Tab-separated table of C-alpha atoms in Angstrom:
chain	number	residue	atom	x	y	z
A	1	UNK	CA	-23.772	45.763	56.882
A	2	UNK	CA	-26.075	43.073	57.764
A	3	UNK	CA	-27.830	39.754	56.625
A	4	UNK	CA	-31.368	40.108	55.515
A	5	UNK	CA	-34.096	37.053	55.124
A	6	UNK	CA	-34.628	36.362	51.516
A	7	UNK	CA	-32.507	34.880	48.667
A	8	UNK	CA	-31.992	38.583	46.800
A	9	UNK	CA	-30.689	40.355	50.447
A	10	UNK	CA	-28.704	36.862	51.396
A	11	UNK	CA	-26.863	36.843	47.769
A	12	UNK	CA	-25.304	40.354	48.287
A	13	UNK	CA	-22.756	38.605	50.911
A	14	UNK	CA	-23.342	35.374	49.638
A	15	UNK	CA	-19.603	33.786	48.248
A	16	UNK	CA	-19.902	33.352	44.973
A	17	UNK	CA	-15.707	33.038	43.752
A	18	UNK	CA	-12.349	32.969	45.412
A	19	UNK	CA	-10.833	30.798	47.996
A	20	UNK	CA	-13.155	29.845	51.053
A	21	UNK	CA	-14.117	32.308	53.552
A	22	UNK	CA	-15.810	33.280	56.636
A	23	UNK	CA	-17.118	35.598	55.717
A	24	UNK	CA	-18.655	37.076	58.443
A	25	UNK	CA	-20.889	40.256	59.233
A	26	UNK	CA	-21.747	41.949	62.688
A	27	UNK	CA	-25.684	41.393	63.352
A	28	UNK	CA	-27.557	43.277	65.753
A	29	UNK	CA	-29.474	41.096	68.689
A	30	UNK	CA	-32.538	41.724	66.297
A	31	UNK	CA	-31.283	40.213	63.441
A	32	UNK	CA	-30.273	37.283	64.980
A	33	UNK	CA	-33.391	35.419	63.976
A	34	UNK	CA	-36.244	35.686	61.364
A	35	UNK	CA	-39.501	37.305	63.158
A	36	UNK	CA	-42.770	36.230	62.332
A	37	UNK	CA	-41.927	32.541	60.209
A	38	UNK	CA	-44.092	29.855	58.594
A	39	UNK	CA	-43.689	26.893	60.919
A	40	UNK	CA	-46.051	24.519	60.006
A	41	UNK	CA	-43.148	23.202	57.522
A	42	UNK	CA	-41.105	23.083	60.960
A	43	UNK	CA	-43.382	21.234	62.747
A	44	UNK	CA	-44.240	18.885	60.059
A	45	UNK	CA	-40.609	18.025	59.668
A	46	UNK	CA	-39.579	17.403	63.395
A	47	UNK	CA	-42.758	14.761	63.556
A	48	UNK	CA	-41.867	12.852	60.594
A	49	UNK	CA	-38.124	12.871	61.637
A	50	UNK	CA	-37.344	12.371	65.135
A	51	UNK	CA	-33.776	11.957	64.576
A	52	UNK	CA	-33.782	15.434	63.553
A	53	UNK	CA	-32.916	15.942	67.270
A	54	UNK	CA	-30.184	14.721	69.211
A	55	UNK	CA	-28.115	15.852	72.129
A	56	UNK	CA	-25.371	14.949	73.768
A	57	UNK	CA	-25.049	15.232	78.244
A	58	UNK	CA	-22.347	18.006	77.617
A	59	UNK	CA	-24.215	19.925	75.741
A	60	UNK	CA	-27.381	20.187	78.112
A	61	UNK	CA	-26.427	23.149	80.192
A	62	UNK	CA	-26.197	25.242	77.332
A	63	UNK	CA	-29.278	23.937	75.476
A	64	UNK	CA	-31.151	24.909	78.702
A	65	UNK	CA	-29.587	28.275	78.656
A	66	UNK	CA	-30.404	28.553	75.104
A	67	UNK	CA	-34.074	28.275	75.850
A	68	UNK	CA	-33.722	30.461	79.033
A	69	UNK	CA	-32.699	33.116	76.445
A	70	UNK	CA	-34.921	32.589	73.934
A	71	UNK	CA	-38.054	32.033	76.283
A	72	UNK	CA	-39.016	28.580	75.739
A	73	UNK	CA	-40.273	25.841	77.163
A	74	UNK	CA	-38.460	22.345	76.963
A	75	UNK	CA	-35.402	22.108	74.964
A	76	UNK	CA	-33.540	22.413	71.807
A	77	UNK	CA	-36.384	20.909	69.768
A	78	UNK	CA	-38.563	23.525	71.086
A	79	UNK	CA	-36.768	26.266	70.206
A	80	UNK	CA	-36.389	25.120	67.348
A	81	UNK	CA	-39.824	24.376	65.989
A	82	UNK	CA	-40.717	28.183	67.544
A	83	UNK	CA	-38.217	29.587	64.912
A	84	UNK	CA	-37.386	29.236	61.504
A	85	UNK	CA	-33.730	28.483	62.343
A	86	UNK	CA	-32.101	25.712	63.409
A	87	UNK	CA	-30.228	25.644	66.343
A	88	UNK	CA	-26.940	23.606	66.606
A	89	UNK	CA	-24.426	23.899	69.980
A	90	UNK	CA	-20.644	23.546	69.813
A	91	UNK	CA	-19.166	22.602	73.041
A	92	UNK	CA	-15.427	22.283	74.196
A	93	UNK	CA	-14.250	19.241	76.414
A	94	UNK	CA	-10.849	21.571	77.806
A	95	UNK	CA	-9.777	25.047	76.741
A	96	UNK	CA	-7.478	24.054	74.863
A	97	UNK	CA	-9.880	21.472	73.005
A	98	UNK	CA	-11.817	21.693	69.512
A	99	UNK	CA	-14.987	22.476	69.410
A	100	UNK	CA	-17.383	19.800	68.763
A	101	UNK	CA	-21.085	19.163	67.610
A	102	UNK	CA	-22.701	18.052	71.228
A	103	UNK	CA	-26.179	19.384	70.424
A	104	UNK	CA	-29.112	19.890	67.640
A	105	UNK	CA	-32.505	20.294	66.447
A	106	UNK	CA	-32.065	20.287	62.723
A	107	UNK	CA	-35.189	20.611	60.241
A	108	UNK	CA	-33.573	21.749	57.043
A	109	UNK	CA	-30.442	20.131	56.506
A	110	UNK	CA	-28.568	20.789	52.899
A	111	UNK	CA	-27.164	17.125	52.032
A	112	UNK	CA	-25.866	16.612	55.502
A	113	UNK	CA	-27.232	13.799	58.125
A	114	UNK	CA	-27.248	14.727	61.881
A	115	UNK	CA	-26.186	11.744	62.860
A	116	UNK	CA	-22.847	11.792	60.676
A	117	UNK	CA	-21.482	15.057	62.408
A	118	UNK	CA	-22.823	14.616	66.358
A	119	UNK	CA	-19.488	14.280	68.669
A	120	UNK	CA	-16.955	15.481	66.029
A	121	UNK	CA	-14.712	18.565	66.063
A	122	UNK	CA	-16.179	21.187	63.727
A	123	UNK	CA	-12.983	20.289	61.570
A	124	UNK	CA	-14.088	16.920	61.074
A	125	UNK	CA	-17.746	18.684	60.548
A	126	UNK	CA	-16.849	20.534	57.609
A	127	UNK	CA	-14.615	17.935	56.206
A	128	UNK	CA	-16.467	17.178	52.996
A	129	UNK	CA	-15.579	20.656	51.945
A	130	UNK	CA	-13.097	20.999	49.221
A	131	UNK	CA	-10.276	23.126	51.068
A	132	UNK	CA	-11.641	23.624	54.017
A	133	UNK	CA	-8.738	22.077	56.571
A	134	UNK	CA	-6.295	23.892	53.963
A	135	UNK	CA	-7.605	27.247	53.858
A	136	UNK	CA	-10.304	27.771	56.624
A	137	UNK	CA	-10.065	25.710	59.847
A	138	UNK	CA	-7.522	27.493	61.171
A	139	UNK	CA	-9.088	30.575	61.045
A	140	UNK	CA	-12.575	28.850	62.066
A	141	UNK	CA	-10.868	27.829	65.125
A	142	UNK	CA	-9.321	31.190	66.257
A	143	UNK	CA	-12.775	32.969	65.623
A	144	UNK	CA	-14.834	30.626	67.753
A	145	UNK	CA	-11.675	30.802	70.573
A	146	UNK	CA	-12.202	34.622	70.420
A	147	UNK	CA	-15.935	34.817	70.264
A	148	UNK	CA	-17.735	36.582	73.061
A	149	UNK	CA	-20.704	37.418	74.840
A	150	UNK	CA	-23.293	39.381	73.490
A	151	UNK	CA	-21.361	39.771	70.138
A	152	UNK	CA	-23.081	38.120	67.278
A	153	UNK	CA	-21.984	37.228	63.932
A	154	UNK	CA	-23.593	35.727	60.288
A	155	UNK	CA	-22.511	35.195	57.030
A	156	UNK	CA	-24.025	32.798	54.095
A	157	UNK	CA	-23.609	30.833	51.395
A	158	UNK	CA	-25.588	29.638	48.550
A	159	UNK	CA	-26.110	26.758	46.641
A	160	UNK	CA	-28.199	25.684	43.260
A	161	UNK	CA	-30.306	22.717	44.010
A	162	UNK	CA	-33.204	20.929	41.977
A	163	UNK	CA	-35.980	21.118	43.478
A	164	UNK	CA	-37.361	23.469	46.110
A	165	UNK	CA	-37.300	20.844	49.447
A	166	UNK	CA	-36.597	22.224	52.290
A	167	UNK	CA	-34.480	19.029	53.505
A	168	UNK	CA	-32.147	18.688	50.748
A	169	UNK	CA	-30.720	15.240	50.967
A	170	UNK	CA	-30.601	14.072	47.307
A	171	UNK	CA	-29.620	9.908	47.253
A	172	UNK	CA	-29.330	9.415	43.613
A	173	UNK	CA	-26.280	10.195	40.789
A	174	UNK	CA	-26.096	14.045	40.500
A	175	UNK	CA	-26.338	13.261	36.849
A	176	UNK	CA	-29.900	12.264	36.923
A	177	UNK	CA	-30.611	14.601	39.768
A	178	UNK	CA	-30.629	17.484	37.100
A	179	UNK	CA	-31.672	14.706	34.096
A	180	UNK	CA	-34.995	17.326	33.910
A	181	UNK	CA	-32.604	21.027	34.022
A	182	UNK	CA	-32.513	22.443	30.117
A	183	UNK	CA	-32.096	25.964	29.190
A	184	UNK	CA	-35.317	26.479	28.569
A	185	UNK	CA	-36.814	25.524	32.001
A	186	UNK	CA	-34.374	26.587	34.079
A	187	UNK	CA	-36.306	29.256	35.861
A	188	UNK	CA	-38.434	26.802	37.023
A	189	UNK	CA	-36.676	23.758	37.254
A	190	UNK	CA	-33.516	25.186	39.054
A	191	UNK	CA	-33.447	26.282	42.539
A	192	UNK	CA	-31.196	28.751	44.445
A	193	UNK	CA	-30.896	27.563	48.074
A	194	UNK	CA	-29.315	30.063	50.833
A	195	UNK	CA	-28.121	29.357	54.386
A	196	UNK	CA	-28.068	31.895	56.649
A	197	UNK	CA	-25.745	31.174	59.436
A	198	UNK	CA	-25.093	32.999	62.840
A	199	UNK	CA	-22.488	32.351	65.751
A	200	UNK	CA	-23.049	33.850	69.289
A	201	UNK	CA	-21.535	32.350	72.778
A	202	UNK	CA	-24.142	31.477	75.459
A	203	UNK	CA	-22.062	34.231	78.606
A	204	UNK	CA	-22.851	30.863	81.306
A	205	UNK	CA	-22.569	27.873	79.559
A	206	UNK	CA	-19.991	29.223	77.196
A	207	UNK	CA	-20.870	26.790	74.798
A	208	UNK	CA	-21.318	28.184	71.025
A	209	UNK	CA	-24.990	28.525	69.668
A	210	UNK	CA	-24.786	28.159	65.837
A	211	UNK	CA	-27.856	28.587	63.857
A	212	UNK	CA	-29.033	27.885	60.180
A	213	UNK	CA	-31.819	29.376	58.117
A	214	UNK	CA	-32.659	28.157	55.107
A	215	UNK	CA	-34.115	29.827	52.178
A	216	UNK	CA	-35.262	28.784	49.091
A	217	UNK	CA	-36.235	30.420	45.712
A	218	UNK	CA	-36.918	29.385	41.840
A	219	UNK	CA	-34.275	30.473	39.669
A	220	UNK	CA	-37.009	32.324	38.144
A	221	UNK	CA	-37.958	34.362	40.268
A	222	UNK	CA	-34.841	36.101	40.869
A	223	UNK	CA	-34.124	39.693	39.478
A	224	UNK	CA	-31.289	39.795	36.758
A	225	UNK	CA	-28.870	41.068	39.497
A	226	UNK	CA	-29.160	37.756	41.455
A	227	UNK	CA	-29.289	35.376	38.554
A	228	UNK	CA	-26.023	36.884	37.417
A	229	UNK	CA	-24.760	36.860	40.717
A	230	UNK	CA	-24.926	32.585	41.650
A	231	UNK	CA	-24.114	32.404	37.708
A	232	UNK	CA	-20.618	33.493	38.869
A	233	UNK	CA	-19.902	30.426	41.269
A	234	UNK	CA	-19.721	28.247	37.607
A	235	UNK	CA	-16.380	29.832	37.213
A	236	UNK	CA	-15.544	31.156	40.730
A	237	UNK	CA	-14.915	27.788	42.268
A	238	UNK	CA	-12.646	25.185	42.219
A	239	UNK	CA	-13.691	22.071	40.255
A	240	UNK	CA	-13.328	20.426	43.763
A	241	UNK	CA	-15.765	22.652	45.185
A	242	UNK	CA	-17.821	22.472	41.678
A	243	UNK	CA	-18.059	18.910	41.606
A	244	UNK	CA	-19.115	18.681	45.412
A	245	UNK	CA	-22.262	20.974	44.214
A	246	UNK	CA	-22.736	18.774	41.274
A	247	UNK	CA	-22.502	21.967	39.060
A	248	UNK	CA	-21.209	19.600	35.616
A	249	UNK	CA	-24.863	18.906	36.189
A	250	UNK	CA	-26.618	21.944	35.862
A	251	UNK	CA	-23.723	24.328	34.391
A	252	UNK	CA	-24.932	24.181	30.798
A	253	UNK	CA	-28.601	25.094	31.602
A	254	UNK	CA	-27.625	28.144	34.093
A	255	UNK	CA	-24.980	29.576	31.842
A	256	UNK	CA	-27.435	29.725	29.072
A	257	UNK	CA	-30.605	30.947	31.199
A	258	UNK	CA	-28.753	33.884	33.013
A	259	UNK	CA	-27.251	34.764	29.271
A	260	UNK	CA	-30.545	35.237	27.881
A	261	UNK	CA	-31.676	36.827	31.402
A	262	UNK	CA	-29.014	39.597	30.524
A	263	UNK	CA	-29.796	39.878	26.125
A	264	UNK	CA	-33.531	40.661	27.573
A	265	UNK	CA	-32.911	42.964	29.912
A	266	UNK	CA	-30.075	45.056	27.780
């Protein structure tokens, strides 16, 4: 099994119900990253937002044998704006230690700020997330104590957003976020949003290289199997975890979109 590079091949692994997971697939060294992307959006975004990058002194070894590796110039910005992914690096102070967030070049964040998460443990990261220190970090920890060299692993999530940004950091009351979301414009209105994640250990540094790609498609234009499919996360999550994605918001419109998706296509 592995990841693909569009919202219809991401949803297949995609969680859509259940308790929190890893999730995680084995990726060969060419699927690590998307080939051939569009990176004027990249670009554009880095020189508007130079906070976008930051990096801490522990974290420069390994963001020098990051770009050793990929073969690039400069540093983690560089790499960066030369792929569609961002590129984050998780560091430890001790071996016995937590991982933390020492260094990234972060384009496409999905209501998240940079600045927020640089220094902490990836527990403290992922905090915000409904159930995450019960049911996850544990096992978050153990995989990134066990991960080695050359091995490479992905999963993804997905997430319905309104509009079709590619930094997603909404400000204003969810409830007028989706004020414009009916049932009848919800193909165009509503957007399904996919990170593509992958975890590989630098074999010098032995720092953690953790990369995001985002995606982003109208509801619309999504085949009846994959509205269906992120129609299921409006009863396969928590209302913790519902509430957190703001789907009160939007619930009403996608229930009653992917319905009549399904009556036209029986």
């Amino acid at each position: 099994m592995s990841l693909g590079f569009s919202i219809e091949t991401l949803l297949l692994d995609a969680r859509v119900s259940g308790p929190l997971r890893m999730g995680l697939v084995r990726l060969a060294e060419g699927e690590w990253l998307a080939g051939d992307p569009d990176l004027a959006p990249r670009n554009a975004t880095f020189d508007a937002h130079p906070d976008a990058v930051q990096i801490l002194p522990e974290a420069r070894a390994a963001e020098t044998e990051l770009c050793e590796m990929l073969g690039v110039s400069g540093g983690i910005e560089q790499a960066a704006r030369a792929h569609w992914e961002d590129f984050c690096i998780l560091t430890q102070d001790a071996p016995d230690q937590p991982y933390r967030l020492t260094g990234a070049a972060v384009a496409f964040p999905t209501d998240w700020h940079l600045a927020d998460k640089m220094g902490q443990a990836v527990a403290k990261v992922h905090e915000p997330i409904d159930g995450y220190a019960e049911q996850l970090s544990a096992g978050v920890d153990r995989f990134l104590d066990g991960l080695r060299a050359p091995h490479i692993f992905g999963r993804t999530n997905a997430f319905v957003v309104p509009n079709g940004l590619w930094r997603y950091l909404p400000t204003d009351d969810p409830e007028q976020r989706f004020a414009h979301v009916n049932p009848e414009n919800a193909g165009e209105t509503l957007f399904v949003r996919c990170e593509r994640e992958t975890l590989r250990r630098l074999p010098k540094s032995q720092a953690i290289v953790f990369t995001i790609g985002v995606h982003v498609a109208p509801l619309g234009s999504l085949s009846d199997a994959g509205v269906a499919r992120i129609a299921e996360t409006l009863h396969g999550f928590g209302a913790g975890e519902g509430d957190r994605r703001a789907a009160p918001h939007y619930a009403r419109a996608l229930s009653a979109y992917a319905e009549a998706r399904q009556r036209k296509a029986a």
